JSON list of C-alpha atoms in Angstrom, two decimals:
[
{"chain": "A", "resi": 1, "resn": "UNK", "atom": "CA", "xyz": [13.03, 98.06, 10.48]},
{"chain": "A", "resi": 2, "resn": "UNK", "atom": "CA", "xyz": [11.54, 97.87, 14.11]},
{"chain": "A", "resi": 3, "resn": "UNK", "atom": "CA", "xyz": [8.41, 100.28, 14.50]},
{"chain": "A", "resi": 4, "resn": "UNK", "atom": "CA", "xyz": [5.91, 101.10, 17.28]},
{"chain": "A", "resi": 5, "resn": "UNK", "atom": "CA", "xyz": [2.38, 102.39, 16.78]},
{"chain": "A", "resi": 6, "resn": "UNK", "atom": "CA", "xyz": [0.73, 103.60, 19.23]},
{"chain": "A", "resi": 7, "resn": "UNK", "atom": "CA", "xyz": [-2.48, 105.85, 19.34]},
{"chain": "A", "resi": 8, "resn": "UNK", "atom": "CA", "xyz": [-2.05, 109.95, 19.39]},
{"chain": "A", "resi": 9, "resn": "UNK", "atom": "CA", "xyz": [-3.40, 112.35, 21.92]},
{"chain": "A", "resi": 10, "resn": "UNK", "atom": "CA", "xyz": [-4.27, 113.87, 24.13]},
{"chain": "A", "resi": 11, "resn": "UNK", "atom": "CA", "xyz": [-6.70, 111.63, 26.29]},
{"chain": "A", "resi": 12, "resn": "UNK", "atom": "CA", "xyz": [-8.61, 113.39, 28.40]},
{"chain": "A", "resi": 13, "resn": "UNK", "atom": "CA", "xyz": [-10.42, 111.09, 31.55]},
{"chain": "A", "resi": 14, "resn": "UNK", "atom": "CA", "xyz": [-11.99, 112.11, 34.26]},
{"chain": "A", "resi": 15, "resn": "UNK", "atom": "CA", "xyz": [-11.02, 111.19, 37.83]},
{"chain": "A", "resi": 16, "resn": "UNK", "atom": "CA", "xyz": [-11.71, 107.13, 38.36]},
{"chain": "A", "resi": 17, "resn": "UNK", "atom": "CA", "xyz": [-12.34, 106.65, 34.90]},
{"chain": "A", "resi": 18, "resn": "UNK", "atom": "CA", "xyz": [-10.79, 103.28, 33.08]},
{"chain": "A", "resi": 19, "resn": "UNK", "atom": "CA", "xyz": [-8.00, 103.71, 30.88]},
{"chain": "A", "resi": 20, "resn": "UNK", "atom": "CA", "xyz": [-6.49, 101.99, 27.72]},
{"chain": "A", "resi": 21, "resn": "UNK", "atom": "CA", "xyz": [-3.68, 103.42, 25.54]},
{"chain": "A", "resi": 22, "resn": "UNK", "atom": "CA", "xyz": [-3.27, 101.11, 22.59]},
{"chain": "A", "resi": 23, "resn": "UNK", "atom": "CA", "xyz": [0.11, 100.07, 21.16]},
{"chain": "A", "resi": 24, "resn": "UNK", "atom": "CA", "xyz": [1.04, 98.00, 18.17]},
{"chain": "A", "resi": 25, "resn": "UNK", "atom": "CA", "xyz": [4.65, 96.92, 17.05]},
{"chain": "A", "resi": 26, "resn": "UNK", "atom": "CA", "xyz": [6.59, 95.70, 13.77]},
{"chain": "A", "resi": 27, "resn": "UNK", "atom": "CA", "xyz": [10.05, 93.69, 14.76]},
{"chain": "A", "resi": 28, "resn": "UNK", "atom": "CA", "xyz": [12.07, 90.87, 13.72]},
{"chain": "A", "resi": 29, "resn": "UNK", "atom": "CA", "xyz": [11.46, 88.27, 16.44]},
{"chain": "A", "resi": 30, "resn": "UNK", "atom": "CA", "xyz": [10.28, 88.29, 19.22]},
{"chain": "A", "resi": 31, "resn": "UNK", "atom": "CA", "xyz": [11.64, 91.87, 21.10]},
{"chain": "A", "resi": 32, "resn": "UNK", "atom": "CA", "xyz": [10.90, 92.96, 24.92]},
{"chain": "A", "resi": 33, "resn": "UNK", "atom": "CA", "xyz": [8.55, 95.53, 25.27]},
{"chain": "A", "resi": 34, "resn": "UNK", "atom": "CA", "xyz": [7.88, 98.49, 27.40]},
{"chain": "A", "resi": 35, "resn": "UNK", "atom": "CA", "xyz": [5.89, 101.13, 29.00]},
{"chain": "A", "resi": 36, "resn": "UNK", "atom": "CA", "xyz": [7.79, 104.25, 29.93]},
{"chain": "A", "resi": 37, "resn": "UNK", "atom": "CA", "xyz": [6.10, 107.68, 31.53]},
{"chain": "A", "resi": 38, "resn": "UNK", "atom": "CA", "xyz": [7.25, 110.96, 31.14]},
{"chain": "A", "resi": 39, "resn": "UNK", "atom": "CA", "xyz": [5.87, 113.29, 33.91]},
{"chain": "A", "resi": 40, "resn": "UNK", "atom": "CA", "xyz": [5.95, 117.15, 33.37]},
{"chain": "A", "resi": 41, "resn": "UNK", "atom": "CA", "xyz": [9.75, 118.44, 32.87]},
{"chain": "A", "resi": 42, "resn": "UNK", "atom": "CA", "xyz": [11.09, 115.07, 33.84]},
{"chain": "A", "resi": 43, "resn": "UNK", "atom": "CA", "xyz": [12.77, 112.70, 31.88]},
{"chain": "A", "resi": 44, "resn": "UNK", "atom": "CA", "xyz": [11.54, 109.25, 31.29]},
{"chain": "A", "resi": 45, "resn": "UNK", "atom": "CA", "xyz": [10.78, 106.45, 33.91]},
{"chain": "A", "resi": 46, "resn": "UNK", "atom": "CA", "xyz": [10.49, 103.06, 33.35]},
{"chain": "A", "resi": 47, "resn": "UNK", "atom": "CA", "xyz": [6.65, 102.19, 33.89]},
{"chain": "A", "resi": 48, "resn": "UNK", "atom": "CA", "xyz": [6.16, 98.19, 33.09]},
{"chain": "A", "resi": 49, "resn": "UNK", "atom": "CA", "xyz": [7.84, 95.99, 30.69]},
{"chain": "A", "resi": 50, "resn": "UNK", "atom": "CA", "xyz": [6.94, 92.28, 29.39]},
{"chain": "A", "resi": 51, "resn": "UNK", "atom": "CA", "xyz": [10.22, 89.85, 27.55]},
{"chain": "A", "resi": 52, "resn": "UNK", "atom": "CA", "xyz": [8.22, 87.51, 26.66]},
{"chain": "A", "resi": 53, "resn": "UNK", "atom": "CA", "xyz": [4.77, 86.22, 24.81]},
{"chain": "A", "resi": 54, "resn": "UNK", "atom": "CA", "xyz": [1.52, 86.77, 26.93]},
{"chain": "A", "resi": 55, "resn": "UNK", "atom": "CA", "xyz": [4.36, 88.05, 29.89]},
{"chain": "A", "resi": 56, "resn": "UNK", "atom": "CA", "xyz": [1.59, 90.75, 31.75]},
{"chain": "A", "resi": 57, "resn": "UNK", "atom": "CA", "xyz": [3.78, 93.52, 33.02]},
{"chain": "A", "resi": 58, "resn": "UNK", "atom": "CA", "xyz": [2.41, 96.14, 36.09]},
{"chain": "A", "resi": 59, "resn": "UNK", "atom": "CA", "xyz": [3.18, 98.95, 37.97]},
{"chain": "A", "resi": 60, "resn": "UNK", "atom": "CA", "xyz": [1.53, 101.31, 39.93]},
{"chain": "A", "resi": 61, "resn": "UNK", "atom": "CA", "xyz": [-2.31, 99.67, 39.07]},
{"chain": "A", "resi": 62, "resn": "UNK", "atom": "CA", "xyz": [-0.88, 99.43, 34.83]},
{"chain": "A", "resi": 63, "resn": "UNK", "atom": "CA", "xyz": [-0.79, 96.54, 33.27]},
{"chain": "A", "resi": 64, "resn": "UNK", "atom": "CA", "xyz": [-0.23, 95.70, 29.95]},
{"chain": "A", "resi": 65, "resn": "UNK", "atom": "CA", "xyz": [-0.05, 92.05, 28.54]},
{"chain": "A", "resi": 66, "resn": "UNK", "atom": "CA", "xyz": [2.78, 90.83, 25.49]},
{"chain": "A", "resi": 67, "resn": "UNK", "atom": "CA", "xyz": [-0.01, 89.86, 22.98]},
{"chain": "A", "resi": 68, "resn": "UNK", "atom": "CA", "xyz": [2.25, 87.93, 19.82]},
{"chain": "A", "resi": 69, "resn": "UNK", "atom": "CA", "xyz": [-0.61, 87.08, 17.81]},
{"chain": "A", "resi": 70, "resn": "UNK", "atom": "CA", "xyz": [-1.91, 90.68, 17.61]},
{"chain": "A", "resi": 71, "resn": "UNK", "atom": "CA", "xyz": [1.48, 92.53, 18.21]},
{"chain": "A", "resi": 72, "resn": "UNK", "atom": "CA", "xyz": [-0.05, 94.47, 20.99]},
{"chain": "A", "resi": 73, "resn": "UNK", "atom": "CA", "xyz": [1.07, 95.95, 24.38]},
{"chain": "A", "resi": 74, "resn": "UNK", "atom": "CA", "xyz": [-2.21, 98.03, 25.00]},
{"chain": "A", "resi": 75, "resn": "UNK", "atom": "CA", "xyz": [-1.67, 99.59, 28.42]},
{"chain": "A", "resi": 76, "resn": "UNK", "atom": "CA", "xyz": [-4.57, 99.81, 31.11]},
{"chain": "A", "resi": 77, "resn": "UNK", "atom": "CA", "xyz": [-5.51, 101.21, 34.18]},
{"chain": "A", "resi": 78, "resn": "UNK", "atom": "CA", "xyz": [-8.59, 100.64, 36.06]},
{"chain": "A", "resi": 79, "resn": "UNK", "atom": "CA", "xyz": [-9.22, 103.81, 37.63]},
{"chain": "A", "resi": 80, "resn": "UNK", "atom": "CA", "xyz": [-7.19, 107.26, 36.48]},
{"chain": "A", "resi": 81, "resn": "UNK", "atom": "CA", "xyz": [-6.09, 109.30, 39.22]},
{"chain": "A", "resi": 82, "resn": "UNK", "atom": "CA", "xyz": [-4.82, 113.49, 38.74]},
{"chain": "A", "resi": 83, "resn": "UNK", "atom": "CA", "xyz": [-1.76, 112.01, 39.34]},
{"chain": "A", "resi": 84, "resn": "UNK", "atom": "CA", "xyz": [-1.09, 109.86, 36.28]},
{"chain": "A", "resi": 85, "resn": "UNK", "atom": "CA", "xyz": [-1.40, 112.77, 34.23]},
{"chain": "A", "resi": 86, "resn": "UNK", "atom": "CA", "xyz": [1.80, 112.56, 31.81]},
{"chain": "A", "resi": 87, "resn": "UNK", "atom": "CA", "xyz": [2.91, 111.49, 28.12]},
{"chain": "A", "resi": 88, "resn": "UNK", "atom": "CA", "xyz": [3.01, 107.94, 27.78]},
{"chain": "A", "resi": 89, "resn": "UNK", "atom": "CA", "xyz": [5.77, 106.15, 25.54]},
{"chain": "A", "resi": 90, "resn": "UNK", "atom": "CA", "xyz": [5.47, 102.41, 24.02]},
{"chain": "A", "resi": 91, "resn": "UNK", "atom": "CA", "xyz": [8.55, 100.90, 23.02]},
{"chain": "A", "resi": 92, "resn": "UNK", "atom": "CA", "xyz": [10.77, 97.67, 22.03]},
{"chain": "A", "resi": 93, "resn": "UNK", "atom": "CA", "xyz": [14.21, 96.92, 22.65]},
{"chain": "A", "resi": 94, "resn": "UNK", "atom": "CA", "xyz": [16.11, 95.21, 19.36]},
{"chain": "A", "resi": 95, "resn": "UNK", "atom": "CA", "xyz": [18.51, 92.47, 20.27]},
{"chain": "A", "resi": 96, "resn": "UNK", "atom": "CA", "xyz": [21.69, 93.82, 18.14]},
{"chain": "A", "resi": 97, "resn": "UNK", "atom": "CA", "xyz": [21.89, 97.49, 19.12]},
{"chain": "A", "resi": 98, "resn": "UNK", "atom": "CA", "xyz": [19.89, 96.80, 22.34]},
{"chain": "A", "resi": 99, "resn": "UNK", "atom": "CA", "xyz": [18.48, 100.47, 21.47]},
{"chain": "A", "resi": 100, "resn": "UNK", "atom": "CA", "xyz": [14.76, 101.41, 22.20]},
{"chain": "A", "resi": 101, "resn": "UNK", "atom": "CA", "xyz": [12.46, 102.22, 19.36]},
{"chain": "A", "resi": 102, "resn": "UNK", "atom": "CA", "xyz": [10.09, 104.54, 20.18]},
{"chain": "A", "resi": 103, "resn": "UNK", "atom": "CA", "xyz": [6.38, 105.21, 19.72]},
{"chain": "A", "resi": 104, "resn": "UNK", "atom": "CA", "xyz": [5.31, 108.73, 19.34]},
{"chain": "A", "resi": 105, "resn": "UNK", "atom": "CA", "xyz": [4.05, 108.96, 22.89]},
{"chain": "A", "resi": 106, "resn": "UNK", "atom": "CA", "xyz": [0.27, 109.77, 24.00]},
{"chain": "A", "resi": 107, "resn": "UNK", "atom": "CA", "xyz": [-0.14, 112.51, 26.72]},
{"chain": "A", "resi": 108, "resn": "UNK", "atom": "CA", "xyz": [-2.93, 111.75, 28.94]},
{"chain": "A", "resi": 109, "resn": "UNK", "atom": "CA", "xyz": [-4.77, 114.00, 31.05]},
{"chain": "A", "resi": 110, "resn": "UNK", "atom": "CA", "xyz": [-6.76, 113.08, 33.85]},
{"chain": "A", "resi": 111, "resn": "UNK", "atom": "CA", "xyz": [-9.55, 115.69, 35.17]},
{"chain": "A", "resi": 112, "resn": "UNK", "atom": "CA", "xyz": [-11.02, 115.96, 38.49]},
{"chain": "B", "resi": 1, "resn": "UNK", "atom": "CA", "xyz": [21.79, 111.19, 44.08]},
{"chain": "B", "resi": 2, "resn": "UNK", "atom": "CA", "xyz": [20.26, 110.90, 40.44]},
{"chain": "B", "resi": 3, "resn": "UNK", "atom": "CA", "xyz": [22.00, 107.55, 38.91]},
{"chain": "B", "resi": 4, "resn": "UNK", "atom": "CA", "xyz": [22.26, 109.20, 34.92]},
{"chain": "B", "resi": 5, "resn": "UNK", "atom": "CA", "xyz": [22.82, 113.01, 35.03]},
{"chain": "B", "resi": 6, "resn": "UNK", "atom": "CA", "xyz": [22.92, 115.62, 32.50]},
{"chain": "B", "resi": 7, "resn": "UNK", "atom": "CA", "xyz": [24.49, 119.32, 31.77]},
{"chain": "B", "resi": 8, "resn": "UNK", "atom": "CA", "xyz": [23.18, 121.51, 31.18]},
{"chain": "B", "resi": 9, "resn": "UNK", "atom": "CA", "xyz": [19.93, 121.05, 31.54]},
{"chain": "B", "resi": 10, "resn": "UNK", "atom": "CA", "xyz": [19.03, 124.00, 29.82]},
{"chain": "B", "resi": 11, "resn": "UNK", "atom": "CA", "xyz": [21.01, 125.83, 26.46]},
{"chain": "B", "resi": 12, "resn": "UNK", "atom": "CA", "xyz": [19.97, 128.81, 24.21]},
{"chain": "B", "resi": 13, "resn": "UNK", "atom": "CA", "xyz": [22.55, 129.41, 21.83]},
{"chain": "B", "resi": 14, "resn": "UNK", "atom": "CA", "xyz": [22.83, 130.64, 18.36]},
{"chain": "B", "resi": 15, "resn": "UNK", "atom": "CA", "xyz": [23.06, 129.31, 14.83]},
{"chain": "B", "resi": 16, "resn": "UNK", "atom": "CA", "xyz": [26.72, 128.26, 14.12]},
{"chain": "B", "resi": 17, "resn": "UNK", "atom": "CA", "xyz": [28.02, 127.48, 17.34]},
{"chain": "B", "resi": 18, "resn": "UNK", "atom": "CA", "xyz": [29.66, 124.74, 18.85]},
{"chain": "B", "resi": 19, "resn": "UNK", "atom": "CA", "xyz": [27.80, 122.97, 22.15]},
{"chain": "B", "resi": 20, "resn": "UNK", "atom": "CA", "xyz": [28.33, 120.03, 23.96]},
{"chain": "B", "resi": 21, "resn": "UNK", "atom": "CA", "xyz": [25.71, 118.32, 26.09]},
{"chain": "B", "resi": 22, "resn": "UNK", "atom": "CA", "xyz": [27.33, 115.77, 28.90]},
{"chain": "B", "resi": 23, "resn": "UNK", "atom": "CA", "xyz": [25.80, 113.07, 30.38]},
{"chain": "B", "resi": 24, "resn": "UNK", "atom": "CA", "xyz": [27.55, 110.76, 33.78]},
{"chain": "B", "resi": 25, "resn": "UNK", "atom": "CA", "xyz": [26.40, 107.92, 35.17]},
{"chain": "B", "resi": 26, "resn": "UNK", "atom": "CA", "xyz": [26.83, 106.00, 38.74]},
{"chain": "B", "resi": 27, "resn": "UNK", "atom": "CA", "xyz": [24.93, 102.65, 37.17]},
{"chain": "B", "resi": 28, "resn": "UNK", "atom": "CA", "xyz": [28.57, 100.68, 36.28]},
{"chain": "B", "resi": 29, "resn": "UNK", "atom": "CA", "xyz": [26.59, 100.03, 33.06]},
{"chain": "B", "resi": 30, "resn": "UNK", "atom": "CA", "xyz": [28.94, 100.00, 29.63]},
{"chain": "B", "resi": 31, "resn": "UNK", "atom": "CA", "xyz": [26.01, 100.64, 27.26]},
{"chain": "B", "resi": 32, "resn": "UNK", "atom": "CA", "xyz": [24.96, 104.70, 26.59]},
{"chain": "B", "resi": 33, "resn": "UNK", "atom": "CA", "xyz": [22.45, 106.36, 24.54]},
{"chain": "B", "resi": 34, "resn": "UNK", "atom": "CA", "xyz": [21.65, 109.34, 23.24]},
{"chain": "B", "resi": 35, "resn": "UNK", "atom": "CA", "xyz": [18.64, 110.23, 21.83]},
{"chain": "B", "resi": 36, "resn": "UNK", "atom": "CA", "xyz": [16.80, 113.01, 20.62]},
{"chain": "B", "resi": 37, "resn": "UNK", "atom": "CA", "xyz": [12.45, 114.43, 21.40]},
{"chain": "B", "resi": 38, "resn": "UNK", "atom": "CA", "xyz": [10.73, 116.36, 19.20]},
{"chain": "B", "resi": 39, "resn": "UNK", "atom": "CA", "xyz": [6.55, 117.09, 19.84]},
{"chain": "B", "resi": 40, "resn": "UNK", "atom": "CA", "xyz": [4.96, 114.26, 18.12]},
{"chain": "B", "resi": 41, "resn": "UNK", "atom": "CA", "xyz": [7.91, 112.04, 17.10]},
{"chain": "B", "resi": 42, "resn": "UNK", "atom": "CA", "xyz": [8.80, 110.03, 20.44]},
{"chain": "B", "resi": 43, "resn": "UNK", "atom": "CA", "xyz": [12.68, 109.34, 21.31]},
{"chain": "B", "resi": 44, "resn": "UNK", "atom": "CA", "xyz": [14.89, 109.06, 18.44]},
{"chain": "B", "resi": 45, "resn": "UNK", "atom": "CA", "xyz": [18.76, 107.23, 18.59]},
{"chain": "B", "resi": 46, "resn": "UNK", "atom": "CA", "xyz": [21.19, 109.72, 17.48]},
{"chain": "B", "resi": 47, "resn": "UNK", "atom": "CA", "xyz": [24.79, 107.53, 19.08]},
{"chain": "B", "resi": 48, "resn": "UNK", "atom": "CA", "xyz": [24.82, 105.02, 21.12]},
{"chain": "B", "resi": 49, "resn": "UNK", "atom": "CA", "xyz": [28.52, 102.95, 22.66]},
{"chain": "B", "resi": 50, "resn": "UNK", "atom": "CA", "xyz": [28.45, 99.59, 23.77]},
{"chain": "B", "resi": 51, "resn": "UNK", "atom": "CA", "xyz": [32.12, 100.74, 25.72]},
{"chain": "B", "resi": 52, "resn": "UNK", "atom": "CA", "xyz": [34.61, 103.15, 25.61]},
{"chain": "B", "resi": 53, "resn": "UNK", "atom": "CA", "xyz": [36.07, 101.63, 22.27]},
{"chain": "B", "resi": 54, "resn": "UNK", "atom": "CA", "xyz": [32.75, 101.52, 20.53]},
{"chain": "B", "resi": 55, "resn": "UNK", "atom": "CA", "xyz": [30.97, 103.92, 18.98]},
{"chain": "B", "resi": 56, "resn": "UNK", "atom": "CA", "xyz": [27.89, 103.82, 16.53]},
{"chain": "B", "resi": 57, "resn": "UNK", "atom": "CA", "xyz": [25.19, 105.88, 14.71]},
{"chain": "B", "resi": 58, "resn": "UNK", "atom": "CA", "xyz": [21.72, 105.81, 15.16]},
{"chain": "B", "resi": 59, "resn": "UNK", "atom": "CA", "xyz": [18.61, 107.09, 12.56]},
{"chain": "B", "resi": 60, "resn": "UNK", "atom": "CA", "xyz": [19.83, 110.78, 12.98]},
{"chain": "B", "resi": 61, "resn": "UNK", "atom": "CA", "xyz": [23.48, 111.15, 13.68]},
{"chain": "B", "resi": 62, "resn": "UNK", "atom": "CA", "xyz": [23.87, 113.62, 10.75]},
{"chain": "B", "resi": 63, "resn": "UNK", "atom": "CA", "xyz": [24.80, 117.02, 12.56]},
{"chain": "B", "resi": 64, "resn": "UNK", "atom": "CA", "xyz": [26.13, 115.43, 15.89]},
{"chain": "B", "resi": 65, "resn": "UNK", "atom": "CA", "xyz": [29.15, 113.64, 16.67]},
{"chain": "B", "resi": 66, "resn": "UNK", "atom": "CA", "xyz": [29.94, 111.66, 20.12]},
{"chain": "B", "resi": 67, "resn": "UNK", "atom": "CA", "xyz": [33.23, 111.25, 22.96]},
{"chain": "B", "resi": 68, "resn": "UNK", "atom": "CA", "xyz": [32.80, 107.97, 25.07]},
{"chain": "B", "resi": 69, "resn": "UNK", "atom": "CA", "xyz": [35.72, 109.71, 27.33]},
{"chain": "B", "resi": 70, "resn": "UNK", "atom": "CA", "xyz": [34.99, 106.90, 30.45]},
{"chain": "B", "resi": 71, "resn": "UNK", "atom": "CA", "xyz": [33.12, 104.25, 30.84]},
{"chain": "B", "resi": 72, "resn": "UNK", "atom": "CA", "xyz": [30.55, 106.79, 33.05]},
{"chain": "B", "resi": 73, "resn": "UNK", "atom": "CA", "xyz": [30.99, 109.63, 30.48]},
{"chain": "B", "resi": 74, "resn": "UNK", "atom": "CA", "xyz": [28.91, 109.91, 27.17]},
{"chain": "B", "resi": 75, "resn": "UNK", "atom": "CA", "xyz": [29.33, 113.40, 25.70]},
{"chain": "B", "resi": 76, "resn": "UNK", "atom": "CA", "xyz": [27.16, 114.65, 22.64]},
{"chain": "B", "resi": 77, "resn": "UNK", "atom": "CA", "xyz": [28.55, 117.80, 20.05]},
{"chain": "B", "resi": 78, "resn": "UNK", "atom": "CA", "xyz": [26.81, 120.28, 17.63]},
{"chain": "B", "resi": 79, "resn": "UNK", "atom": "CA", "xyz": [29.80, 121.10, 15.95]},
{"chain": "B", "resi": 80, "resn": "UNK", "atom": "CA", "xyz": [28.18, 123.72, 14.08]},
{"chain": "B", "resi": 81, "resn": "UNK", "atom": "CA", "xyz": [24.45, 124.03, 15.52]},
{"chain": "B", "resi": 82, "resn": "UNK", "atom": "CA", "xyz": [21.29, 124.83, 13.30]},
{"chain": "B", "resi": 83, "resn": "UNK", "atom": "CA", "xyz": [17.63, 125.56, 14.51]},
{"chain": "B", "resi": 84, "resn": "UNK", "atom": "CA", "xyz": [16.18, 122.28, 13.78]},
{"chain": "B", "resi": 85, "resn": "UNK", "atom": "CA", "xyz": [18.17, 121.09, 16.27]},
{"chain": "B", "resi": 86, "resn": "UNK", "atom": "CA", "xyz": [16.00, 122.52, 18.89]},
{"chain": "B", "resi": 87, "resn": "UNK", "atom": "CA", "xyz": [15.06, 119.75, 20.84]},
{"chain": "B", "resi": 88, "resn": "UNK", "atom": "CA", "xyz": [14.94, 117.83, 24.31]},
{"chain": "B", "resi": 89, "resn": "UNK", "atom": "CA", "xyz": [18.27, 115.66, 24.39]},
{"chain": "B", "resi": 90, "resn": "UNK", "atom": "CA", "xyz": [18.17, 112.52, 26.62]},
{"chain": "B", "resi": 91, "resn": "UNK", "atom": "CA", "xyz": [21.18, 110.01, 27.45]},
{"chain": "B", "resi": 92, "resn": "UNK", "atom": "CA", "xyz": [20.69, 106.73, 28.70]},
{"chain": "B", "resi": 93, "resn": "UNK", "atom": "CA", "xyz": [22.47, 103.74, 29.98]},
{"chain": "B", "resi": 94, "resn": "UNK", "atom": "CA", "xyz": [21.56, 100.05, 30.35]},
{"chain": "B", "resi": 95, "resn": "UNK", "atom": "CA", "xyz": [23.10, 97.25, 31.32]},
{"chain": "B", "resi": 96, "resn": "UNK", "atom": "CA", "xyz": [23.30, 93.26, 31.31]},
{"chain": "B", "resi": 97, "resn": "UNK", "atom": "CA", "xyz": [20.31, 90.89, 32.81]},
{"chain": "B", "resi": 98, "resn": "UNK", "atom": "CA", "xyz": [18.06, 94.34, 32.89]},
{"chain": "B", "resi": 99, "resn": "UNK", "atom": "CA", "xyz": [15.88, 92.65, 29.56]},
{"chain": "B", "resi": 100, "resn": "UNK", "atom": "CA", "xyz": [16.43, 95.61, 27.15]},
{"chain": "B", "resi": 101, "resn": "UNK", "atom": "CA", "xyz": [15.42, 98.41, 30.22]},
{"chain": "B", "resi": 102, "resn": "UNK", "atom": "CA", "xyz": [17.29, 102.00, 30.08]},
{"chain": "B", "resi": 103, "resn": "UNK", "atom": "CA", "xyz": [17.72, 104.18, 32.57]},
{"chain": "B", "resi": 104, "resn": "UNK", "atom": "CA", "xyz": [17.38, 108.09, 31.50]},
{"chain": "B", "resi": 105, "resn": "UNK", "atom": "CA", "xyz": [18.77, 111.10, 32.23]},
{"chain": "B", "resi": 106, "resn": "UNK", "atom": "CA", "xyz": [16.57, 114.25, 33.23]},
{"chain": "B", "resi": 107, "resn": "UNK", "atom": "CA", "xyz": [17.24, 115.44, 30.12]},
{"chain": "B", "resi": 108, "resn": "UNK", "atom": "CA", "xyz": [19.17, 118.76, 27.89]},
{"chain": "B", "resi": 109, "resn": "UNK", "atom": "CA", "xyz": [16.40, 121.28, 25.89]},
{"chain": "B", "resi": 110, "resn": "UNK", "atom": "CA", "xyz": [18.44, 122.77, 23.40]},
{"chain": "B", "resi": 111, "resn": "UNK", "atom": "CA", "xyz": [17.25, 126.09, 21.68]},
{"chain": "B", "resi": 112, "resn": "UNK", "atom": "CA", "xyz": [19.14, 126.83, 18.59]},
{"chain": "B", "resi": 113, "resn": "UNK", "atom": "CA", "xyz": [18.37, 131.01, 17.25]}
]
């Protein structure tokens, strides 16, 4: 079945410092992928997402770029703010149930 | 007003009982979720409908059972609850032309004594 990798926590930056949260998937085809955040006590919010092959998805100064070849969606942000400091999930839709499949979520925390 | 609501948001109860978590939405989408967070493990589907006539498992649905009672109502049951199912419960909706994106809920936490 469908499965998303991506790399545990917690990542601790400081202030202005680059970031890169890697993310690997397994899937039949070729699924749409997504960034989602999850920001103390609050439920998930939709981040970036990419449908298609070398698609580059952003939000907010994140990007993240559909890689096919290496089954990748690293995510990326130049410079960290206090701010971004949350639990980051990687995921893929599958196109019968249209159901997300989860990674196991990285929590990043960003020091001033 | 939030667009995919949930209640309660909070639930203590013990061993044994009976709870049901409820989730609306305002979206006009037919597709609902629920899923399931535990430390460590991401989101995982326990039910999800495609409409009010259609209703499916997911990876975990063993313990839980689901009521598609509207097309804006997804309810989720513990008909008899245990501790492992302490957890953060989320519902979600999507719909057509969004590519695969769901729109959560703020989420249940469910402790089970």
């Amino acid at each position: 079945g469908d499965s998303v990798t991506q790399m545990e926590g917690p990542v601790t930056l400081s202030e202005e410092a680059f970031l890169t949260i890697n993310c690997t998937y397994t899937a039949t085809g070729y699924p749409s992928l997504f960034w989602y955040v999850q920001y103390p006590g609050e439920g998930l919010q939709l981040l970036l997402k990419a449908t298609k092959a070398d698609d580059k998805g952003s939000n907010k100064g994140f990007e993240a770029t559909y890689r096919k070849e290496t089954t990748s969606f690293h995510l990326e942000k130049g410079s960290v703010q206090v701010s971004d400091s949350a639990v980051y999930f990687c995921a893929l839709v599958d196109t019968g149930r249209r159901a997300l499949t989860f990674g196991s979520g990285t929590r990043l925390q960003v020091q001033p | 007003d939030a667009d995919v609501t949930q209640t309660p948001r909070n639930r203590i109860t013990k061993t044994g009982k009976r709870i049901m978590l409820e989730c609306s939405q305002t979206k006009g989408h037919d597709r609902m979720y629920w899923y399931r967070q535990d430390p460590g493990l991401g989101l995982r589907l326990i039910y999800y409908s495609f409409d009010v006539k259609d209703i499916n498992k997911g990876e975990i649905s063993d313990g839980y059972s689901v009521s598609r009672q509207a097309q804006a109502k997804f309810s989720l049951s513990l008909e008899s609850a245990i501790p492992n199912q302490t957890a953060l419960y989320f519902c979600a909706t999507s719909g057509p032309g969004q590519g695969g994106e769901q729109f959560f809920g703020p989420g249940t936490r469910l402790t089970v004594l």
